[in-house]
Coordinates of C-alpha atoms and ligand atoms in Angstrom, one line a residue:
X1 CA -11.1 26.0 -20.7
X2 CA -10.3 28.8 -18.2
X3 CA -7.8 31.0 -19.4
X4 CA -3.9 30.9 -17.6
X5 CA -4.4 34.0 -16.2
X6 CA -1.1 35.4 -14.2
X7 CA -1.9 35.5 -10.6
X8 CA 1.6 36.4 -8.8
X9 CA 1.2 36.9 -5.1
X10 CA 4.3 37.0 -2.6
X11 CA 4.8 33.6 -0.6
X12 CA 6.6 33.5 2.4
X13 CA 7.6 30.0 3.3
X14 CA 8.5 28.1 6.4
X15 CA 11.3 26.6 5.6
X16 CA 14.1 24.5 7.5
X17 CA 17.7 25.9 7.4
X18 CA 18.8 23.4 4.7
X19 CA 15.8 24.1 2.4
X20 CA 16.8 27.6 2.8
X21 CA 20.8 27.0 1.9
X22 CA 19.8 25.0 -0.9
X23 CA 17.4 27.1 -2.4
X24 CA 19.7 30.0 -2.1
X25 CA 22.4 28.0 -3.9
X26 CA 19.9 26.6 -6.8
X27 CA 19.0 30.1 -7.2
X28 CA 22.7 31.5 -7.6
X29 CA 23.4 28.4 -10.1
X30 CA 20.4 29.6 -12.0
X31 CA 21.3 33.0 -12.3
X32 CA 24.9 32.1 -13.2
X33 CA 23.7 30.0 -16.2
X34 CA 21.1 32.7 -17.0
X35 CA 17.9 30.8 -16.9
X36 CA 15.0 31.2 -14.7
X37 CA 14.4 28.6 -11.6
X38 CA 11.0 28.0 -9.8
X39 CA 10.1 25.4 -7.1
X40 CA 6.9 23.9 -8.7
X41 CA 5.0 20.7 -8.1
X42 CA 4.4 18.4 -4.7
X43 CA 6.7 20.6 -3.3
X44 CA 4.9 23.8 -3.3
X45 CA 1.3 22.1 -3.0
X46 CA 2.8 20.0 0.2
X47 CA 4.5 23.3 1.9
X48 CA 0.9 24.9 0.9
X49 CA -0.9 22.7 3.1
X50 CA 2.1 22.5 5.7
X51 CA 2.9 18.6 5.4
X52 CA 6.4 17.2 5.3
X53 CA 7.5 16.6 2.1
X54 CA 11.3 15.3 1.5
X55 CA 11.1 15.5 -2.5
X56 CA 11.5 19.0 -3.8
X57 CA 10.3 19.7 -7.7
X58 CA 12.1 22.6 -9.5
X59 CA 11.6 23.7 -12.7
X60 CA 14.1 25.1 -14.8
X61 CA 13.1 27.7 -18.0
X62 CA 16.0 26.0 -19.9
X63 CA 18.6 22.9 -19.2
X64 CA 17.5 21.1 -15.4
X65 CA 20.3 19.2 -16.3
X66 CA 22.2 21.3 -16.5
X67 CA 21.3 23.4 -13.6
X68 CA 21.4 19.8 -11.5
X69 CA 24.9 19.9 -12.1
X70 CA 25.9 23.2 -11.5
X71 CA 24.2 22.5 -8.5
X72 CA 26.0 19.7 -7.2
X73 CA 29.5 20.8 -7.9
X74 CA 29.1 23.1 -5.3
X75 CA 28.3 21.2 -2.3
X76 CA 30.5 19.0 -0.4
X77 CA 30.9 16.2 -0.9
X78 CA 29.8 15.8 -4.1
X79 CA 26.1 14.5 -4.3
X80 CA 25.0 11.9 -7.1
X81 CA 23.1 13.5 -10.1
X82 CA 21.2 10.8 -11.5
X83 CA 20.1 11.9 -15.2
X84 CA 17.2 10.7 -16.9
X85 CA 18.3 12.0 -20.7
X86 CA 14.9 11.1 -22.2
X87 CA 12.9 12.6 -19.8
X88 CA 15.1 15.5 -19.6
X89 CA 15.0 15.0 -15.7
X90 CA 17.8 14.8 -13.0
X91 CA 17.5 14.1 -10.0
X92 CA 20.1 14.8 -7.1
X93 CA 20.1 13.3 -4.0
X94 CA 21.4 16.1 -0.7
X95 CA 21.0 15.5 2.8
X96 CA 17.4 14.2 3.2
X97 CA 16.2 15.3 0.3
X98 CA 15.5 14.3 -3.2
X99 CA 15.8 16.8 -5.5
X100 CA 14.2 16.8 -8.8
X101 CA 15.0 18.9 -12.1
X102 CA 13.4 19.6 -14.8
X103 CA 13.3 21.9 -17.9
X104 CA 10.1 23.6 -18.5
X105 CA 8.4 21.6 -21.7
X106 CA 5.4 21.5 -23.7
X107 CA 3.8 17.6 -24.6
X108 CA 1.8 16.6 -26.8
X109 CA 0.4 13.0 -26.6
X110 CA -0.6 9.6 -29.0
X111 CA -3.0 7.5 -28.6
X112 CA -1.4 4.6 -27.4
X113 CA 1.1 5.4 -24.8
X114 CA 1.2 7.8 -21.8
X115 CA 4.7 8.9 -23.1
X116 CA 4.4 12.3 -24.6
X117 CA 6.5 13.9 -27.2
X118 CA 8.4 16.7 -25.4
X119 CA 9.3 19.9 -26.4
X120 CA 11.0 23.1 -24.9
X121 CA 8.3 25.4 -23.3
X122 CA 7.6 28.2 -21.4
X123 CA 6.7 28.1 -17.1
X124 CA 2.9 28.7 -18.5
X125 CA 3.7 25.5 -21.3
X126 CA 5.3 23.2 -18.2
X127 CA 2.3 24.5 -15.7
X128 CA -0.4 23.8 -18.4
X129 CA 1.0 20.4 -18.4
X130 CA 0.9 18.9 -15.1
X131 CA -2.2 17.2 -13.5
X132 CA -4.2 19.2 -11.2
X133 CA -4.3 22.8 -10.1
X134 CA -3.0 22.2 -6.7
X135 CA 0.2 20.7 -8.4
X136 CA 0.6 23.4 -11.1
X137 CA 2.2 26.2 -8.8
X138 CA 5.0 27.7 -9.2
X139 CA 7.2 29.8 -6.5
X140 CA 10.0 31.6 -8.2
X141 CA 13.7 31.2 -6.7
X142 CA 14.7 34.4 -9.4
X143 CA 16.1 37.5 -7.8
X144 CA 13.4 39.9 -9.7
X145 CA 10.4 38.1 -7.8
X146 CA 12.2 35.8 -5.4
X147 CA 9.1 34.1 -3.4
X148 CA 6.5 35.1 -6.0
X149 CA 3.8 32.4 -6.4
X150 CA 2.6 32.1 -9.7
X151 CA -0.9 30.6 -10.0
X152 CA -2.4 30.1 -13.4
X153 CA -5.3 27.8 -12.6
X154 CA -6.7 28.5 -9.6
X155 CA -4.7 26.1 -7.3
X156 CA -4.7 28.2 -4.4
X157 CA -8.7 28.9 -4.4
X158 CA -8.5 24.8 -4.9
X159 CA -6.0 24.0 -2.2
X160 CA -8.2 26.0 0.0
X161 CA -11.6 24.4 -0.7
X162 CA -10.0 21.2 -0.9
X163 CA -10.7 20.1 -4.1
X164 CA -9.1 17.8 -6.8
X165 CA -9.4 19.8 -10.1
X166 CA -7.7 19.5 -13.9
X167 CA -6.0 22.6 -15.2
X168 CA -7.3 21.7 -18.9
X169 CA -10.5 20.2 -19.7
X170 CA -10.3 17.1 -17.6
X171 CA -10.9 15.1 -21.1
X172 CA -7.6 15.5 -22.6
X173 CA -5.7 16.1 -19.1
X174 CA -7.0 12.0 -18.8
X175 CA -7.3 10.9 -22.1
X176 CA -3.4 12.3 -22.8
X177 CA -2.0 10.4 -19.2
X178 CA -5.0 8.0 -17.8
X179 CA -2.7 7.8 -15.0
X180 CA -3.7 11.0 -13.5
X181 CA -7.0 8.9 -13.3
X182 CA -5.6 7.2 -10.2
X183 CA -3.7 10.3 -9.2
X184 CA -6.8 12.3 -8.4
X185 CA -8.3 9.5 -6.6
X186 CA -5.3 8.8 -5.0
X187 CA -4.8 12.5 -3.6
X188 CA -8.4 12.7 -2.7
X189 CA -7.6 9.9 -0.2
X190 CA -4.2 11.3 0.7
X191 CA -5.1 14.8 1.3
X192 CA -9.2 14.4 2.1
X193 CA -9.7 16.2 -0.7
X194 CA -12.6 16.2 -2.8
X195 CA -12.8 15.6 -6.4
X196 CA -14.4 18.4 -8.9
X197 CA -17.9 17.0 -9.7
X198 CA -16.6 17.6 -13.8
X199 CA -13.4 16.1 -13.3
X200 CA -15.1 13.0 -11.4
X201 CA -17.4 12.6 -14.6
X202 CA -14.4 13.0 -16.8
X203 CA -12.9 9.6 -15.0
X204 CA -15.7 7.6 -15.2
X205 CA -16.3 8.8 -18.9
X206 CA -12.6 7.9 -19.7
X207 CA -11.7 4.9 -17.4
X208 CA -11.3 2.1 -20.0
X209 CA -7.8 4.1 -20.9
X210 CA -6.5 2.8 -17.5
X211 CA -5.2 -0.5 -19.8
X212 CA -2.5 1.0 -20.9
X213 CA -1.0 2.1 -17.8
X214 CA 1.6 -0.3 -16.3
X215 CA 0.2 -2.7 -13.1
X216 CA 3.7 -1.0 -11.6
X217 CA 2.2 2.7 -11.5
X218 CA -1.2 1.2 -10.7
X219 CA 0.1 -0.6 -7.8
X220 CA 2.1 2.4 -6.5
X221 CA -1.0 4.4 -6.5
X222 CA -3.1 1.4 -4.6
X223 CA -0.3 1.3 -2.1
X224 CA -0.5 5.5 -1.4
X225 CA -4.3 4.9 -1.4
X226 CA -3.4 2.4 1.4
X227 CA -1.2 4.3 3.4
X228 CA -3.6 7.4 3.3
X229 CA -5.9 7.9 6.7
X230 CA -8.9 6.5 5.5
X231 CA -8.1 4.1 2.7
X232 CA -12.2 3.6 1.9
X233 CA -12.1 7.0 0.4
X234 CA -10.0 6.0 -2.3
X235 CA -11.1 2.3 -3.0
X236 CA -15.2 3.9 -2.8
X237 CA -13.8 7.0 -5.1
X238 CA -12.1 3.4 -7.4
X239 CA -15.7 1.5 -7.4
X240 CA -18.1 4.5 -8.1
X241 CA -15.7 5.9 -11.1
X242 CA -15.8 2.2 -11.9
X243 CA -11.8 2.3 -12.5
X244 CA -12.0 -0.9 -9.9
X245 CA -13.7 -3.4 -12.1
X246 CA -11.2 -2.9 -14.8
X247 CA -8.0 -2.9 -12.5
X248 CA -8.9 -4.8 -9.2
X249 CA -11.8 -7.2 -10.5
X250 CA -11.6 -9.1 -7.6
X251 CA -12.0 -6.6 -5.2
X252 CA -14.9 -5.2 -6.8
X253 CA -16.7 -8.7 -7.3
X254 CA -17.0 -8.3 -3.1
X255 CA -19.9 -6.0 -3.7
X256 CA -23.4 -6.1 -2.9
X257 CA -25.8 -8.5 -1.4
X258 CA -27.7 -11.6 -2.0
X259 CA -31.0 -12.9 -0.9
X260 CA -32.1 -16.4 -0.6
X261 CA -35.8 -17.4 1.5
X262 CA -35.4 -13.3 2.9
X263 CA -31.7 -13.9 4.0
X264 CA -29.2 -11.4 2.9
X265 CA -25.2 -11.7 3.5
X266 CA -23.2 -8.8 4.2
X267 CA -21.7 -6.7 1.6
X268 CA -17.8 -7.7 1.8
X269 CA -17.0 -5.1 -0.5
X270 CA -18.1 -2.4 2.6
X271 CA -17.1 -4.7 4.9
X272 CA -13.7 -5.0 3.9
X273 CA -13.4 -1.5 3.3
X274 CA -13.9 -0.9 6.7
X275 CA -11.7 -3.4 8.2
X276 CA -8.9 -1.5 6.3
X277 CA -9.7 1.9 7.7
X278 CA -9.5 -0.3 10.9
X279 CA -6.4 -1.5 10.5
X280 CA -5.6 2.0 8.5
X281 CA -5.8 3.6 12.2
X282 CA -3.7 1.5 14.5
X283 CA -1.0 0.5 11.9
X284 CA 1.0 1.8 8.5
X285 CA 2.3 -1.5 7.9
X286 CA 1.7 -1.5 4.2
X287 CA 1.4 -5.3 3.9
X288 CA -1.2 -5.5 6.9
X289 CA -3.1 -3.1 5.1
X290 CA -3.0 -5.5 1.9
X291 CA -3.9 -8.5 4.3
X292 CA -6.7 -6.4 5.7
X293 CA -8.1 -5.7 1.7
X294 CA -7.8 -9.3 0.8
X295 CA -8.9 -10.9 3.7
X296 CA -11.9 -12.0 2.4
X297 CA -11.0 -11.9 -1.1
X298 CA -12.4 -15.4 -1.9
X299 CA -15.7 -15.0 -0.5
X300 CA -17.6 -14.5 -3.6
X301 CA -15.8 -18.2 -4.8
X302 CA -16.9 -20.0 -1.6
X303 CA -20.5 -18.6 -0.8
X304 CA -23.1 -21.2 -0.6
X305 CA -26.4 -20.8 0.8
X306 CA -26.9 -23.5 2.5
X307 CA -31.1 -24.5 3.8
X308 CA -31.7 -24.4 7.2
X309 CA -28.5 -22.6 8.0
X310 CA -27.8 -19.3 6.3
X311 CA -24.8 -18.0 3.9
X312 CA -21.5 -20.0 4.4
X313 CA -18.1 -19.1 3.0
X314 CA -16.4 -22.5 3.7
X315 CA -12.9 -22.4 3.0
X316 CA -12.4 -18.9 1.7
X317 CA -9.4 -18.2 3.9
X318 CA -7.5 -21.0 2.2
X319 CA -8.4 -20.0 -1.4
X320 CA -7.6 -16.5 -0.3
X321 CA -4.4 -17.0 0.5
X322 CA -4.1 -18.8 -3.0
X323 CA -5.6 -15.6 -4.7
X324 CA -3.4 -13.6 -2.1
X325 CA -0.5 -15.0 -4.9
X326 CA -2.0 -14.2 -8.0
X327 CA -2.9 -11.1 -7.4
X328 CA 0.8 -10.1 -6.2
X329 CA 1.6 -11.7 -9.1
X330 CA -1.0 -9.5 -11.3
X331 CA 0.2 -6.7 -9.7
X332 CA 3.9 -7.2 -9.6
X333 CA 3.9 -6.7 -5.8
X334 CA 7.1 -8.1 -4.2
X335 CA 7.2 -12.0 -4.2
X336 CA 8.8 -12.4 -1.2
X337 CA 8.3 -12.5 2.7
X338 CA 5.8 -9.6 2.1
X339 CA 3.9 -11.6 0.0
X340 CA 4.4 -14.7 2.4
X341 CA 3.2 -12.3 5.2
X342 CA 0.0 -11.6 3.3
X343 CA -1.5 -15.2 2.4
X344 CA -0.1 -16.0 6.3
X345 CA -2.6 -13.1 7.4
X346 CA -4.8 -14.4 4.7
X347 CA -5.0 -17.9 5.4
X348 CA -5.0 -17.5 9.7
X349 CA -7.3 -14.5 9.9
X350 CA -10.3 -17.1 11.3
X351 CA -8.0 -18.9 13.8
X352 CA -8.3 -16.1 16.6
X353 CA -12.2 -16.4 16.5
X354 CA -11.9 -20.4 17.0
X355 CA -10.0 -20.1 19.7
X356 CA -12.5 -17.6 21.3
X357 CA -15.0 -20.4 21.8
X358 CA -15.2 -21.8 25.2
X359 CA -13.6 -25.4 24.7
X360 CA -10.1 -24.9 23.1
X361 CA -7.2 -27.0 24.3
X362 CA -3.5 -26.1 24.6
X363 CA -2.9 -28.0 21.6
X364 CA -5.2 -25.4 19.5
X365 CA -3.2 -22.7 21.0
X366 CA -0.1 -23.9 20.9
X367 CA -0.6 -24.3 17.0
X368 CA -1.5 -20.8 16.2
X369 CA 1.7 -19.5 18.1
X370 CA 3.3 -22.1 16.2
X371 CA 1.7 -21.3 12.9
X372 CA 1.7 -17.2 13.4
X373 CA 5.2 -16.9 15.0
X374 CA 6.6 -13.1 15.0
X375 CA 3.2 -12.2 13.4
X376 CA 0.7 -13.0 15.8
X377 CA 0.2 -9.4 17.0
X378 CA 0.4 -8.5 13.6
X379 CA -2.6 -11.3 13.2
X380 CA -4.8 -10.6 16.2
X381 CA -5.0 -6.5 14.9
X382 CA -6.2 -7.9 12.0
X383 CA -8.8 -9.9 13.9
X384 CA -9.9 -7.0 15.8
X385 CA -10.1 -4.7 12.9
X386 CA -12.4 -7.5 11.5
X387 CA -15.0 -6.8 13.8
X388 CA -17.1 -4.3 12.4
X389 CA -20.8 -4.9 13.6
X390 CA -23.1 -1.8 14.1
X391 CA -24.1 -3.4 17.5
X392 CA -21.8 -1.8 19.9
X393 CA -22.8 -4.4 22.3
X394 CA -21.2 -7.3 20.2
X395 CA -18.6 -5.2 19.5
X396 CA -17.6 -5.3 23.0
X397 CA -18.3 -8.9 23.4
X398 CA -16.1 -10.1 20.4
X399 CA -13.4 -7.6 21.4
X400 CA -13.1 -9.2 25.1
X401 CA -13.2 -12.5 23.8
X402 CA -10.1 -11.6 21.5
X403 CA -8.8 -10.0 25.0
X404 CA -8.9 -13.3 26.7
X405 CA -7.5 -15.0 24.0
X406 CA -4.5 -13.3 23.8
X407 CA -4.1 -14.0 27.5
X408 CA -4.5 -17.3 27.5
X409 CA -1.8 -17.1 24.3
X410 CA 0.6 -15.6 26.3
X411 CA 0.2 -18.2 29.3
X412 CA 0.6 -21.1 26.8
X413 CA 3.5 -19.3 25.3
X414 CA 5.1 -18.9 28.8
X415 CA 4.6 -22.5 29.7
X416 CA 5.6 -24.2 25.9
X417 CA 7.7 -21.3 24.3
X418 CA 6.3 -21.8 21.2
X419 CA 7.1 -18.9 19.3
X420 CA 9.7 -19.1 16.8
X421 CA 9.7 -22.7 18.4
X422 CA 12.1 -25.0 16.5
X423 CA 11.3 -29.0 16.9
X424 CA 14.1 -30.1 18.6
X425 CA 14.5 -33.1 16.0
X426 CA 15.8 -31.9 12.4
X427 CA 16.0 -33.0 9.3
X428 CA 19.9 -33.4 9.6
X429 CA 19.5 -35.1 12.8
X430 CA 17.5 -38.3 11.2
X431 CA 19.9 -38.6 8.6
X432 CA 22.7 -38.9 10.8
X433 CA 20.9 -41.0 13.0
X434 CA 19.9 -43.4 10.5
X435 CA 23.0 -43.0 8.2
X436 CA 20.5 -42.4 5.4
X437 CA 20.4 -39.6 2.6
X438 CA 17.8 -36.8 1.9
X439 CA 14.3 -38.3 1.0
X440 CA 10.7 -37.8 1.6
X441 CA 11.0 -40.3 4.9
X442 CA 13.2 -37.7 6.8
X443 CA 10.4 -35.1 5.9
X444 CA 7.5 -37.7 7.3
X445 CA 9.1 -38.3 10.4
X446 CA 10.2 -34.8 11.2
X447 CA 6.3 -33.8 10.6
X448 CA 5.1 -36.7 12.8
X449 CA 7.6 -35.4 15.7
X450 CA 6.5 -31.7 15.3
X451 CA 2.7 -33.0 15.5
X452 CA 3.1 -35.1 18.0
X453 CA 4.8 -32.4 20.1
X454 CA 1.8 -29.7 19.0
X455 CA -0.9 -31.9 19.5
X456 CA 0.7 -32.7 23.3
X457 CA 1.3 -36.0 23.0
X458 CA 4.6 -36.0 24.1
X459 CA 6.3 -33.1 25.8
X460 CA 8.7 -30.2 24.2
X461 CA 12.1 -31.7 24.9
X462 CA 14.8 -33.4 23.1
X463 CA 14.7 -36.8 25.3
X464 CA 10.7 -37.5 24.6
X465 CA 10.9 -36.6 20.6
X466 CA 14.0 -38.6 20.3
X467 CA 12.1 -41.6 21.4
X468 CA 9.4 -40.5 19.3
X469 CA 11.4 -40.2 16.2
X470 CA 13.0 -43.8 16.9
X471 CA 9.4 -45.3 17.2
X472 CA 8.3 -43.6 14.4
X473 CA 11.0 -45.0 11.9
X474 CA 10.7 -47.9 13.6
X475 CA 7.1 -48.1 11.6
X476 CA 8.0 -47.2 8.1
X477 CA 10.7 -50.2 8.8
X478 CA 14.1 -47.9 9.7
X479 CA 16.3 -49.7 12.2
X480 CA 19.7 -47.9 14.0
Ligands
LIG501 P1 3.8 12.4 -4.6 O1 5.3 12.8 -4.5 O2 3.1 12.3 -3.3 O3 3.6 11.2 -5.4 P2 3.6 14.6 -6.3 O4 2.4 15.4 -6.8 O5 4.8 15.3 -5.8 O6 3.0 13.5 -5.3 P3 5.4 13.4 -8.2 O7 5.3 12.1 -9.0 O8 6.5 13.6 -7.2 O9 4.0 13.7 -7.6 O10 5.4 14.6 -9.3 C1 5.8 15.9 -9.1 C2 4.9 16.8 -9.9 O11 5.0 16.5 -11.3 C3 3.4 16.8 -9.6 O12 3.1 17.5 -8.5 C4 2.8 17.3 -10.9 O13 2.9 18.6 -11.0 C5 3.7 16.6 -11.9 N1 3.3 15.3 -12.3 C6 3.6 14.1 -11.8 N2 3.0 13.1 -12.5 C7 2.3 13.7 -13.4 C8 1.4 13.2 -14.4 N3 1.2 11.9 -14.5 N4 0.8 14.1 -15.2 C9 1.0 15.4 -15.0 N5 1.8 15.9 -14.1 C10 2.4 15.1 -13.3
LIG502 MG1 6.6 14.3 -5.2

């Protein structure tokens, strides 16, 4: 282990006017209840590297409780301090930022949970304890050294050559809080950092202690890893420390290639990597981003190799969007419209390449804007991101043939306005037509109407589908 050596260098900070106010005012509280106040953490690392960061970490030598409090009674109006008694923590909400307190500690870890027991400690005790070097400085807000940057591990010399590093032997930093596992791979993503070649080693060596971190915090860092610039970084960084087969099994089944009579398929896991940087670089929509990593999920259940014809992958979209569920559910992803978003995406993410084939009626197109709705841009951005050929030439090809499509989308839309259609004949209309109550015969003839209307055999107005609907209960024997 490299010894915490004191390196104190003066900072000067760009900061906005209400960063300065509220520094100056955490400082005074500070010196009013005697202890010692630094700004430490993402804070410090973030203004390092200049990005925006709207959470501010400080560290109190003493009560950050208490300082949180001291703190809010003197703005106006009062902010919120939200404590956190066990973890010692408060955090106080001001303007547009979050501010987060915390008394310096010392931890010492068990075996079995990523909960440490937590003592009072000194700044070097709290700095020794974080994750990496680039999130273990400290810039004192105290009048002796006010803008002092204390840097015990390095993080500077780190945050300049870009690298991911452990302040401790990367071992026990892992072993204590396997977490940080997905932390470092996270920031490597996040910040295009790369991670210490020891430190890399010490994740592969320790991965297995990922099972006893929550799927919340695992899923929190797969959405950041998401969101970064290029999410392949961190899902490659996942598969080579081989963290992915224990947490995201099915994502890492997508990998590598099989040969039957000299015929390969392509590797999905590569593929799909890069249809997410794809998407990644026209889009943050975090639940595009999951469509565009599960797109293909079900590929490895649906491959055949089938004589005569090549690799197949019959039906994976629909199983996809089944598996789109599960692994929400796995993952305790929100079950709701997001997750209805993604097995959409899912499930229609081959439609757009149909309908780039030479023959395709109205009735096909009319179907997907039915079937897509609001999402179709959403959809064909997927479909473009999907193309990811070497061959330049194809490239072009595929990419005017999803050009076309879309404009012959838009002139069926204009002519049938079937976006956010609604058949004109609901479900409350045929009962009060027929004087009936709820039952599976409303639902059969509301279908048939909707179909008959999508497949063009009558036209989109209320006159033509009320006949329909009439002729239709006419056959399962309904009579006015
Ligand atoms: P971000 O806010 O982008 O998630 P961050 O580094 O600010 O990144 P926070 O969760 O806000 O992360 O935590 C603030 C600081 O607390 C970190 O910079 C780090 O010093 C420390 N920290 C957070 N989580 C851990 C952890 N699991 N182990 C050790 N230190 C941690
Ligand atoms: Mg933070």
């Amino acid at each position: 282990m490299r010894q915490p050596v004191i390196n104190k260098q003066f900072i000067k900070l760009e900061l906005s006017r209400e960063e300065e106010r509220v520094f100056r005012l955490i400082a005074d509280c500070a010196y009013e209840l005697e202890i010692r106040a630094y700004l430490v953490g993402g804070y410090v690392r973030d203004q390092l590297l200049k990005r925006a960061s709207k959470d501010i970490d400080v560290a109190a030598v003493g009560s950050g409780i208490n300082l949180a409090e001291m703190v809010a009674s003197q703005i106006q109006p009062q902010p919120v301090v939200t404590v956190y008694k066990n973890f010692g923590t408060a955090l106080l909400k001001h303007e547009n930022f979050e501010i987060e307190f915390v008394g310096t500690r010392k931890e010492s870890y068990q075996k079995d949970s990523r909960n440490p027991v937590v003592e009072g400690g000194t700044l070097t005790d709290d700095l020794m304890r974080r994750d990496f070097t680039i999130n273990a400085l400290a810039i004192s807000l105290n009048q002796e050294d006010e803008g002092s940057l204390y840097d015990l591990f390095g993080g500077m010399e780190d945050l300049k050559k870009k690298t991911i590093r452990t302040p401790l032997d990367p071992d026990i930093t892992f072993s204590d809080d396997p977490l940080r596992m997905m932390r470092a791979i996270r920031f490597a993503s996040q910040l295009k950092f790369r991670i210490d070649v020891e430190t890399f080693k010490s994740i592969s060596k320790n991965k297995d202690r990922i099972m006893i971190i929550s799927q919340e915090r695992i899923s929190e860092e797969l959405n950041k890893i998401l969101l970064s610039e290029k999410p392949s970084v961190g899902f490659d960084l996942l598969f080579k420390s081989g963290l992915l087969k224990l947490i995201f099994p099915e994502i890492e089944r997508l990998y590598g290639v099989e040969q039957v009579d000299g015929k390969g398929h392509k590797d999905n896991f590569y593929h799909t990597l890069q249809v997410v940087d794809n998407v990644a670089d026209r889009s943050n929509d975090l639940w595009l981003l999951w469509a565009a990593l599960l797109h293909d999920i079900a590929k490895p259940d649906t491959k055949r190799f089938e004589k005569g014809h090549g690799w197949t992958f019959h039906g994976h979209e629909v199983v996809g969007a089944r598996k789109t569920e599960a692994i929400f559910r796995k993952f305790r992803l929100p079950l709701n419209e997001k997750m209805k978003f993604v097995c959409k995406m899912v499930l229609l993410h081959l439609r757009p390449i149909s309908l780039s084939k030479d023959e395709v009626t109205d009735s096909a197109m009319r179907r997907l804007l039915f079937d897509a709705g609001d999402d179709l841009d959403a959809l064909m951005l997927l479909c473009e991101s999907d193309i990811t050929s070497k061959n330049e030439y194809k490239v072009r090809h595929y990419l005017r043939n999803f050009e076309l499509v879309r404009e012959k989308l838009k002139e069926v839309e204009e002519k049938d306005k079937m976006r956010n259609w609604q058949p004109p004949i609901t479900g409350d209309l045929i009962m009060k037509t027929f004087n009936r109550p709820p039952g599976k015969e409303i639902g059969i003839i509301k279908d048939a109407v909707r179909e008959a209307i999508l497949e063009g055999k009558i036209a989109n107005n209320f006159e033509e589908a009320f006949v329909f609907m009439l002729e239709k209960a006419k056959e399962i024997g309904w009579h006015l």
